[in-house]
Coordinates of C-alpha atoms (C1' of nucleotides) in Angstrom, one line a residue:
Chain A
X1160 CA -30.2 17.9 -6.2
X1161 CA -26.9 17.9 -4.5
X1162 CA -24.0 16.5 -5.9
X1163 CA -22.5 13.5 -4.5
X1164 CA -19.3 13.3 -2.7
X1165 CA -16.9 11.5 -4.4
X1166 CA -16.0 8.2 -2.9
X1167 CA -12.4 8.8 -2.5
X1168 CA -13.3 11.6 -0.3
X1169 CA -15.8 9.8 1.5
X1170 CA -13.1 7.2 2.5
X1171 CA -10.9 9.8 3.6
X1172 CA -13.4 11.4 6.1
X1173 CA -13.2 8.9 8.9
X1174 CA -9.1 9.4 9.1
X1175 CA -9.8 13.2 9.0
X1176 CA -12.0 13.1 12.1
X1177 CA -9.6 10.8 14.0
X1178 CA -6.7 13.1 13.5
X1179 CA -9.2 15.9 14.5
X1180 CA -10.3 13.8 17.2
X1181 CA -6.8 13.2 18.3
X1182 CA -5.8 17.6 18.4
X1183 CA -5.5 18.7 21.9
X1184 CA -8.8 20.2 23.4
X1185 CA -7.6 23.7 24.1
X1186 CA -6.7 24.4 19.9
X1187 CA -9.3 25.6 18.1
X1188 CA -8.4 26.6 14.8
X1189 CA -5.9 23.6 12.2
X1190 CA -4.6 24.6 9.1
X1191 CA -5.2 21.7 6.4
X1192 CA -1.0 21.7 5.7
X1193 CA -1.5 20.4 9.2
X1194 CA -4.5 17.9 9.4
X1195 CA -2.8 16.5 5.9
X1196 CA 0.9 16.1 8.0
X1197 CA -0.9 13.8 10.4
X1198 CA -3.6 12.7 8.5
X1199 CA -0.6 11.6 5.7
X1200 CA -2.0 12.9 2.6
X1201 CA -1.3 16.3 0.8
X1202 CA -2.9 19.4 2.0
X1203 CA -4.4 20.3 -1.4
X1204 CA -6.0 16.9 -0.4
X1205 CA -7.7 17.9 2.4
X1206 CA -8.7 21.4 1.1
X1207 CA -10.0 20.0 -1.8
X1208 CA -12.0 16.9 0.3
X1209 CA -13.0 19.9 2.7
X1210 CA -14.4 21.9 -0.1
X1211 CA -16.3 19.3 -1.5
X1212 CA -18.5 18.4 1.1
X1213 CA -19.2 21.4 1.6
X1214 CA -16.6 22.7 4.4
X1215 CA -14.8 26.1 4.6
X1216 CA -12.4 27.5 6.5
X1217 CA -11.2 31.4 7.1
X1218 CA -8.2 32.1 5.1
X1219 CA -5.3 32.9 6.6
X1220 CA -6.5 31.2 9.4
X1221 CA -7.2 27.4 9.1
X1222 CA -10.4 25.4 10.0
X1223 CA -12.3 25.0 12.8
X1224 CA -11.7 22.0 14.1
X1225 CA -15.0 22.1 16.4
X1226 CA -16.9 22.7 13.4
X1227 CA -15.3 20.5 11.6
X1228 CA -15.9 17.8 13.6
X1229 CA -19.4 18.0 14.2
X1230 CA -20.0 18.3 10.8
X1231 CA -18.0 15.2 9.6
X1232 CA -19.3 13.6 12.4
X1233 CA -22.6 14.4 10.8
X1234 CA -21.9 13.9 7.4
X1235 CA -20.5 10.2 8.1
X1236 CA -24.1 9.7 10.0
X1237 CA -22.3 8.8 13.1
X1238 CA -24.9 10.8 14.9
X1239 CA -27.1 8.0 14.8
X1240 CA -26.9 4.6 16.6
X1241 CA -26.9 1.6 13.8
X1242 CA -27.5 -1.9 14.6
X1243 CA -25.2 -4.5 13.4
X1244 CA -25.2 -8.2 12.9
X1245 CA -22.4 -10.4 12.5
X1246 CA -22.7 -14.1 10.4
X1247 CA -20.3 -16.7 11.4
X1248 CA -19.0 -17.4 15.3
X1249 CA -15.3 -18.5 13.7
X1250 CA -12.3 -16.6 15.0
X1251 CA -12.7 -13.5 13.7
X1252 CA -16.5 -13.3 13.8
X1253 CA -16.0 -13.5 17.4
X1254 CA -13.3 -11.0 17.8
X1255 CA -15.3 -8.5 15.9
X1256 CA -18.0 -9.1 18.0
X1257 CA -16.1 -8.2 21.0
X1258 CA -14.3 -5.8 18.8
X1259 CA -14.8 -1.9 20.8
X1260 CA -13.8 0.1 18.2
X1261 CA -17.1 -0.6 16.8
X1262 CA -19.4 0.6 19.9
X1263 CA -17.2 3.6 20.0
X1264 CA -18.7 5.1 17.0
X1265 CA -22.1 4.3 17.4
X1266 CA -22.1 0.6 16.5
X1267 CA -24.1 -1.7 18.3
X1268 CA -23.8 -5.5 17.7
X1269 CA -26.9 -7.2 18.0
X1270 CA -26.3 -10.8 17.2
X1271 CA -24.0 -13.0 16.3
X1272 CA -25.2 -15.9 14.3
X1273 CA -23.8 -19.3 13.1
X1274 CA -25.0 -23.0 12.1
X1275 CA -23.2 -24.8 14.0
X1276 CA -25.6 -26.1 17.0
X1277 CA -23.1 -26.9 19.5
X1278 CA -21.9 -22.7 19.2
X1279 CA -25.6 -21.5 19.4
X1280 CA -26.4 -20.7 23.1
X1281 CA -23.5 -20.4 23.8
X1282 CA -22.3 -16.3 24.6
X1283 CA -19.4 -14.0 23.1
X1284 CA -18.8 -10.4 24.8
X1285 CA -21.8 -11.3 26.8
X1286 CA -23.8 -12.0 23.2
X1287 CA -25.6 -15.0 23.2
X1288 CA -24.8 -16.9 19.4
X1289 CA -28.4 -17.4 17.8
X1290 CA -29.0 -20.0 14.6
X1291 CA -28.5 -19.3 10.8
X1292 CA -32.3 -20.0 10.8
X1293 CA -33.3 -17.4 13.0
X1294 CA -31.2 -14.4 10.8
X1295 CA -34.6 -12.8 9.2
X1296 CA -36.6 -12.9 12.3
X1297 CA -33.4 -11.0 14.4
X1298 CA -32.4 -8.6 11.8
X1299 CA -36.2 -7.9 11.7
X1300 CA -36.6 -7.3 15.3
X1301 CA -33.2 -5.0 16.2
X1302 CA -34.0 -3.5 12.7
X1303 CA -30.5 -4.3 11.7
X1304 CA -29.2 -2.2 9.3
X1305 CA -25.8 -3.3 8.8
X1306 CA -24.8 -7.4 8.5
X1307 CA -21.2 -8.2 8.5
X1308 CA -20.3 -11.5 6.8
X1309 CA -17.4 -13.8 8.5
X1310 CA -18.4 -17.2 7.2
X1311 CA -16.6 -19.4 4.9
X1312 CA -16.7 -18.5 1.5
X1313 CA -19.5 -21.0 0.2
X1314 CA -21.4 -19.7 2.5
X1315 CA -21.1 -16.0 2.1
X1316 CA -23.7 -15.5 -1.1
X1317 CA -26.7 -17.2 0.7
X1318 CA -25.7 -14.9 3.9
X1319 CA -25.9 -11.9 1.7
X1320 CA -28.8 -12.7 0.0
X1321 CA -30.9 -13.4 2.8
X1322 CA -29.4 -10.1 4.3
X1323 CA -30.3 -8.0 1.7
X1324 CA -34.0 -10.0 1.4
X1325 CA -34.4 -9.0 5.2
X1326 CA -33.6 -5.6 4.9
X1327 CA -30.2 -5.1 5.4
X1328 CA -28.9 -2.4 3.6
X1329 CA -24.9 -2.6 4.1
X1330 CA -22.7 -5.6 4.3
X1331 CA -19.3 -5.4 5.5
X1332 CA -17.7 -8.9 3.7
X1333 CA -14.9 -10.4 5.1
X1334 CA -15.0 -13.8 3.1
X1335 CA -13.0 -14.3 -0.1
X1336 CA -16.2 -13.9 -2.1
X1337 CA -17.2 -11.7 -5.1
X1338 CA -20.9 -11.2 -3.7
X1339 CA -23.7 -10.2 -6.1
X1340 CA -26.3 -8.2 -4.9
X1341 CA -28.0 -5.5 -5.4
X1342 CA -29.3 -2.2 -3.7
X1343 CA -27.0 -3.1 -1.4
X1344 CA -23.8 -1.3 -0.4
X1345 CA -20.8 -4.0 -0.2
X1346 CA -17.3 -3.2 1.1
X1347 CA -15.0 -6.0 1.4
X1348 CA -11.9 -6.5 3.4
X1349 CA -10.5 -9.5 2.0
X1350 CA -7.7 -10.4 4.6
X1351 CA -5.7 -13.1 2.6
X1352 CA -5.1 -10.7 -0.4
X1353 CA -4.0 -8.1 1.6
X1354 CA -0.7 -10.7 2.3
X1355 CA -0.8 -11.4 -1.5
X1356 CA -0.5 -7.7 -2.3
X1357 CA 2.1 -6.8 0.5
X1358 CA 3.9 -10.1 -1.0
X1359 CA 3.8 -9.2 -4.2
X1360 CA 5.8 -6.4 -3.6
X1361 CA 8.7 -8.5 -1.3
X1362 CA 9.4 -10.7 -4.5
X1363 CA 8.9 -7.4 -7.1
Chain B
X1403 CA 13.7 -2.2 -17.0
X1404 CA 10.4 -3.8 -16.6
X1405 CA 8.0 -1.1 -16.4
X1406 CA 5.8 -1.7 -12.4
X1407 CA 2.1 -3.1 -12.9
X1408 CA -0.1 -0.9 -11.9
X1409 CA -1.5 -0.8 -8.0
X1410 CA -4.7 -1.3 -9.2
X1411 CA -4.5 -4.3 -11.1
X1412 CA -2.1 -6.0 -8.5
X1413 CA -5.2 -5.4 -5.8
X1414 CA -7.1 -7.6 -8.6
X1415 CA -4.8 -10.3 -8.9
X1416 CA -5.6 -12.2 -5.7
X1417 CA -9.1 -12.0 -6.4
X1418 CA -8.5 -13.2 -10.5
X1419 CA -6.6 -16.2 -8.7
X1420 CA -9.1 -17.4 -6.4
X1421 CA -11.8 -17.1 -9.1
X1422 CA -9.6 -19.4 -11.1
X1423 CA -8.8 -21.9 -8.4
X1424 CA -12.6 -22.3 -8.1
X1425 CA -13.4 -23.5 -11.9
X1426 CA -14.0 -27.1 -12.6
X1427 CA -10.7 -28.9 -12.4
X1428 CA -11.4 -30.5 -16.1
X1429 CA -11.9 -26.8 -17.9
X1430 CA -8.8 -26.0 -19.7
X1431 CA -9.7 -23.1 -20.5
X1432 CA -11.7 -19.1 -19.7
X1433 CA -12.7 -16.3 -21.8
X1434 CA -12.0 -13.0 -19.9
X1435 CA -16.0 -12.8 -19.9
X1436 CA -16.5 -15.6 -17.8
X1437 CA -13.6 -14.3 -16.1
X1438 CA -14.8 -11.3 -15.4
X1439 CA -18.3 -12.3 -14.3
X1440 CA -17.1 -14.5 -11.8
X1441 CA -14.5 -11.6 -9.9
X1442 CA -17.5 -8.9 -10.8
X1443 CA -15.8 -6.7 -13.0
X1444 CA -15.7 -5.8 -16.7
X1445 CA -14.3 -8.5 -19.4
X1446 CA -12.1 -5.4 -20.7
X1447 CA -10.5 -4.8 -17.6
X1448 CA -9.7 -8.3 -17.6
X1449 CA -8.1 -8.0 -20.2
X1450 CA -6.1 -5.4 -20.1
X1451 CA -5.2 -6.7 -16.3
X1452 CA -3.5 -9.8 -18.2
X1453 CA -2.1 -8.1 -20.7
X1454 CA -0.6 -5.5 -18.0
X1455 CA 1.3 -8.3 -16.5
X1456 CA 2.2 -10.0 -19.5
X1457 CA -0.4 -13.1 -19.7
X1458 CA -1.2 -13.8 -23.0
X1459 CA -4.8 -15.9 -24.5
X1460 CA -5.4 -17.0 -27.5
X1461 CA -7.9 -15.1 -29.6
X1462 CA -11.2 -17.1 -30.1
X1463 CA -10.3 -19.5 -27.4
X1464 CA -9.5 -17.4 -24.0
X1465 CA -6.7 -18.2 -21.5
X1466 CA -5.2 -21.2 -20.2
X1467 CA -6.4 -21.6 -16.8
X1468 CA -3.8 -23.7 -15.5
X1469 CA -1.4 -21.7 -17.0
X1470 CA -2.9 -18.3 -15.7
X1471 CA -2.6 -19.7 -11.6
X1472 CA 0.9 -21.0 -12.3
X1473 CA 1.7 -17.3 -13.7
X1474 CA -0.1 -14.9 -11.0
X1475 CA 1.0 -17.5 -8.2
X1476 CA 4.3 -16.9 -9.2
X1477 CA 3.5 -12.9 -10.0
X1478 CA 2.1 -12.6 -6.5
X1479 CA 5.7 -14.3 -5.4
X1480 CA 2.8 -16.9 -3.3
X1481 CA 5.5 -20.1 -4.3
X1482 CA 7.5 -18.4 -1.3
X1483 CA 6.8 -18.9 2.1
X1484 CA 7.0 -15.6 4.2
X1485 CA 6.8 -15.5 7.7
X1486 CA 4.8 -13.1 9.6
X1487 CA 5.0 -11.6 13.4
X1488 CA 1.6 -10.5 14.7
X1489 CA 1.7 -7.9 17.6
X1490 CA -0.9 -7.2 19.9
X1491 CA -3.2 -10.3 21.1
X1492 CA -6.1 -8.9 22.1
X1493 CA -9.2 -10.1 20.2
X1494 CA -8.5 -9.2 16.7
X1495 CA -4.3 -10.4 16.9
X1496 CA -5.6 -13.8 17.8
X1497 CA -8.1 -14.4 15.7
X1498 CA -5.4 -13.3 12.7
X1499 CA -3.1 -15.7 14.7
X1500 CA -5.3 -18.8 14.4
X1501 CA -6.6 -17.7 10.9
X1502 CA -6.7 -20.3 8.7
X1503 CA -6.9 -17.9 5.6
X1504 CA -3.0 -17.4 5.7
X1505 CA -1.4 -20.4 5.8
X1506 CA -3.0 -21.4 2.8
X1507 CA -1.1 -19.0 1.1
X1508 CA 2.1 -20.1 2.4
X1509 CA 1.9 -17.1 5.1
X1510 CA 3.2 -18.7 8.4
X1511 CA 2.5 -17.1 11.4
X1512 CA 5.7 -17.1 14.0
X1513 CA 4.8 -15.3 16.5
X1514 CA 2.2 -13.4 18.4
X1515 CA 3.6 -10.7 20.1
X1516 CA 1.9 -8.5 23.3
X1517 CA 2.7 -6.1 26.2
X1518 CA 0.6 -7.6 29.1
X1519 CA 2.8 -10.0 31.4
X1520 CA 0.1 -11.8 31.9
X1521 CA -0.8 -12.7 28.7
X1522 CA 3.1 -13.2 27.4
X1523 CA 3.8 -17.1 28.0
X1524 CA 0.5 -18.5 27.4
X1525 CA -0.6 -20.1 23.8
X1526 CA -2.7 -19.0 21.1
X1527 CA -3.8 -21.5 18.3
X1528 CA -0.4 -23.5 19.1
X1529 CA 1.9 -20.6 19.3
X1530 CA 3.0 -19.0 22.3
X1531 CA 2.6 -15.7 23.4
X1532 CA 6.4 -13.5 23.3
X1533 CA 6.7 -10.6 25.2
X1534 CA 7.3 -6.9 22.8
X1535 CA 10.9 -6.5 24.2
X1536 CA 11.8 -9.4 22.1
X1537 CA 10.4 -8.4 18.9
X1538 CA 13.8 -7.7 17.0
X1539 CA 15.2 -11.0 18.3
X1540 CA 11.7 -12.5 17.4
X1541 CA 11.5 -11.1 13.8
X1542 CA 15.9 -11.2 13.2
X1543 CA 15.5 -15.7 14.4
X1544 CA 12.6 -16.4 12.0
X1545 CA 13.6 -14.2 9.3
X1546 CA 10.2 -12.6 9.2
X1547 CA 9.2 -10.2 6.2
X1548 CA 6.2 -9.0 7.3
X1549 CA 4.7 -7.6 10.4
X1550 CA 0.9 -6.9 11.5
X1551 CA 0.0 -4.6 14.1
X1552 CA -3.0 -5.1 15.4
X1553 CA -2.2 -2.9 19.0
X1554 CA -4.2 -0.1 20.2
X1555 CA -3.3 2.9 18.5
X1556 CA -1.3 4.7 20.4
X1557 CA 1.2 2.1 20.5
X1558 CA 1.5 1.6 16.8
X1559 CA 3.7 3.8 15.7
X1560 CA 6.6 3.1 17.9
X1561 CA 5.9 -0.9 16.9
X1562 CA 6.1 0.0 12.8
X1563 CA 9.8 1.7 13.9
X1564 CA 10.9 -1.1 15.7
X1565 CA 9.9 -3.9 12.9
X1566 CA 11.1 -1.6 9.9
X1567 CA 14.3 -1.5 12.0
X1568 CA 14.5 -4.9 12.9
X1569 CA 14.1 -5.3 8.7
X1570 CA 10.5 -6.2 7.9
X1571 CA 9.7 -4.9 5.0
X1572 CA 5.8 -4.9 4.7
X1573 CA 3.2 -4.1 7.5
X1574 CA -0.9 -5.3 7.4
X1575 CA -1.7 -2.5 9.9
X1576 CA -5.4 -2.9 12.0
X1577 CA -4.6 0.0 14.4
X1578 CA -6.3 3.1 13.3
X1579 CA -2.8 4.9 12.9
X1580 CA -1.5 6.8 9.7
X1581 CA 2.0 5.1 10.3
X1582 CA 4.6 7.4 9.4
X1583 CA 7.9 4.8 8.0
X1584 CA 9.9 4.4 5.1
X1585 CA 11.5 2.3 2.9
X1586 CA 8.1 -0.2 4.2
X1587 CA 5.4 -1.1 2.4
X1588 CA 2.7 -0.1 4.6
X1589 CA -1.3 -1.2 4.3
X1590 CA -3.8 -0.4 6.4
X1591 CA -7.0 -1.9 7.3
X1592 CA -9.2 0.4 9.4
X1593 CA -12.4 -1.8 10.2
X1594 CA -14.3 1.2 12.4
X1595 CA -13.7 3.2 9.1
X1596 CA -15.3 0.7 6.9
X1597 CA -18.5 1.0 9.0
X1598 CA -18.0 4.6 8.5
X1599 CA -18.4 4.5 5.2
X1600 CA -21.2 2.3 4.7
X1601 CA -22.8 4.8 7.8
X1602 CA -22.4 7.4 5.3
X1603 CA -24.6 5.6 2.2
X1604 CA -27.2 4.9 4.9
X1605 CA -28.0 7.8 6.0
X1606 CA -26.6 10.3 2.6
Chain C
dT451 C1' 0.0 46.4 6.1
dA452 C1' 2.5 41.8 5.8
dG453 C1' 2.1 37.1 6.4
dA454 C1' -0.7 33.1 6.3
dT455 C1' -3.8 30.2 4.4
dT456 C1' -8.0 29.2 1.9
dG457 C1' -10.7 27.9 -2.2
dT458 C1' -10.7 27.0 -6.9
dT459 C1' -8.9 26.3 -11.4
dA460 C1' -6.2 24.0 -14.5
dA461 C1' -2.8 20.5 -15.3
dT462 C1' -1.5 16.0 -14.5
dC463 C1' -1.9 11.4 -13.5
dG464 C1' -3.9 6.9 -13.2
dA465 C1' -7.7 3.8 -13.9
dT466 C1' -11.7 2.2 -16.5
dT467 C1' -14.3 1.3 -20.4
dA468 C1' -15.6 1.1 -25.4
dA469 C1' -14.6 -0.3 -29.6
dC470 C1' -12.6 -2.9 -33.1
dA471 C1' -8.9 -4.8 -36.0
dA472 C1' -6.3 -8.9 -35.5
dT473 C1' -6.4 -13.7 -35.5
dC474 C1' -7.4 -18.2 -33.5
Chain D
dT52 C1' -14.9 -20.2 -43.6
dA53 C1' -17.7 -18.2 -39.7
dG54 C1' -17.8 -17.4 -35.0
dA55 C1' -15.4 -16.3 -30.9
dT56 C1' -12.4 -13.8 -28.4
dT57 C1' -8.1 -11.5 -27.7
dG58 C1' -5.0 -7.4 -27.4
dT59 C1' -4.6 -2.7 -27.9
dT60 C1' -5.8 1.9 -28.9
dA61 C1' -8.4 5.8 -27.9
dA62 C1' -11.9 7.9 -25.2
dT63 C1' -13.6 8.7 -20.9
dC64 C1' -13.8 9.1 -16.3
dG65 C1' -12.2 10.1 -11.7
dA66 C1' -8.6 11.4 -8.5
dT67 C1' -4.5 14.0 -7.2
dT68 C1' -1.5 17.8 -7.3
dA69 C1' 0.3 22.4 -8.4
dA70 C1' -0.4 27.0 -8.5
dC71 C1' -2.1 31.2 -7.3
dA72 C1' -5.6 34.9 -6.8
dA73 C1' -8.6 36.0 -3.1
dT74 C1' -8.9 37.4 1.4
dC75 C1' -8.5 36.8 6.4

DNA sequence: TAGATTGTTAATCGATTAACAATC
DNA sequence: TAGATTGTTAATCGATTAACAATC
């Protein structure tokens, strides 16, 4: 029975591994005092994030950064290709469906759904935008394992729901909705509060 | 000296607001139960959210609804308007250009900002495109307080310097940059990590 | 060896939750 | 009064940081 990694450190393992990422090719040793400068954290931080999933380094020496990314890389499960689908053609359902930085790591967009009949047909990023209705039947088919949710807010519970009922095991929520669900991993990026917050501290 | 509320309850304020916006316009008033049920935490931290930030309720009764959005509308500092510059119009700068989502919070959106000559000129969601080499004029004309990069990383950096010296004082960031500034209130959204870490629970 | 750097422990800090006296 | 619900304290939990012995 391994002990799981804390979720603080599993939040800070993508930024790790694009700072390792970004290290020239010809180094091949970092010390954490260094991944922490760029990765903006302390270096007790990342020696202690290192050490709890699991990752050692050579003392007096530093990490490996080949090793170490491989095995984030791992870790993270970006060794495997997940399907996505996106619900809700607006704006920024759109844009993330054209979004690269997805496809980069291993994120592939299958659909892009929304009610609205006079969008369905139509295509995005050369993605054709199928119906609301058809949601079960394509996450089914791509075996989707990921939905991301850019619809209104009333809409957003039904969507997640019938995500979760489908299969779907992760949704990525970008509507201003507290979503109840369960046995299903939720993050939400709430863009509208992020202003609040950053507002909040203008005025205080 | 008013002691600072606590980042964590700030983050929960937006979300205690829009909760409260969507009771029945005839209820007068909420226990921190159905409070809490409706934003998906705990009554206590509720509670002790309120009481961090000085809102008071009445014991056996609950809180005054209207009296609670007057007081975090005003906490948040949301009966301001702040204008906000937006640089880098690729896919995700204009969809947070046309986003409805801000204005509603008194966010205005005065420019979108981008490198490519081709693009600078031409009009997103009613609002034309400025070139970057008029950011400081851009952001010093409108008085704007807070910037959004949403460029590709490598640019990101040198756009946080230029707005924190132009005198914004908050940054939504989208690149996938640790920005390195100070005296700036900095916030990142890193959507490619978010998939990252909901990879992680699939697979872990 | 001397210098560098890890890995871990313990201390600190901040956030959440439980519990309940106060009081409407 | 009896029932409901707050406001706060104390307990718990989780995350960060400091410090340093271990060791390359």
């Amino acid at each position: 029975m391994k002990a799981s990694i804390p979720t603080a450190t599993v939040a800070r393992l993508p930024v790790y591994l694009r700072c390792l990422l970004s290290l020239p090719q010809d180094r091949s040793t970092c010390s954490s005092e260094e991944l922490a400068q760029i990765a903006g954290v302390q270096s007790a931080q990342v020696r202690k994030d290192l050490s709890l999933v699991g990752l050692r380094g050579i003392r007096g020496v530093g990490y490996d950064i080949d090793a170490l990314r491989r095995q984030i890389t791992s870790l993270l499960g970006l060794d495997h290709e997940y399907r996505v689908v996106i619900i809700g053609a607006g704006n920024l359902g759109r844009a993330l469906a054209a979004f690269e930085g997805f496809r980069e790591w291993g994120f592939t967009v299958v659909a892009l759904i929304d009610t609205d009949p006079s969008k369905v047909g139509t295509t995005v990023a050369r993605l054709p935008i199928a119906a609301l209705g058809d949601l079960e039947a394509i996450v089914q088919e791509h075996d989707a394992s990921i939905g991301i949710i850019a619809t209104p807010p009333g809409a957003a519970q039904d969507v997640a729901d019938r995500l979760s009922a489908a299969g779907v095991r992760s949704i990525l929520n970008f509507a201003p909705t507290v979503l109840k669900v369960s046995g299903v991993e939720v993050r939400r990026v709430d863009l509208s509060s992020e202003l609040q917050i950053l507002a909040h501290h203008l005025q205080g």
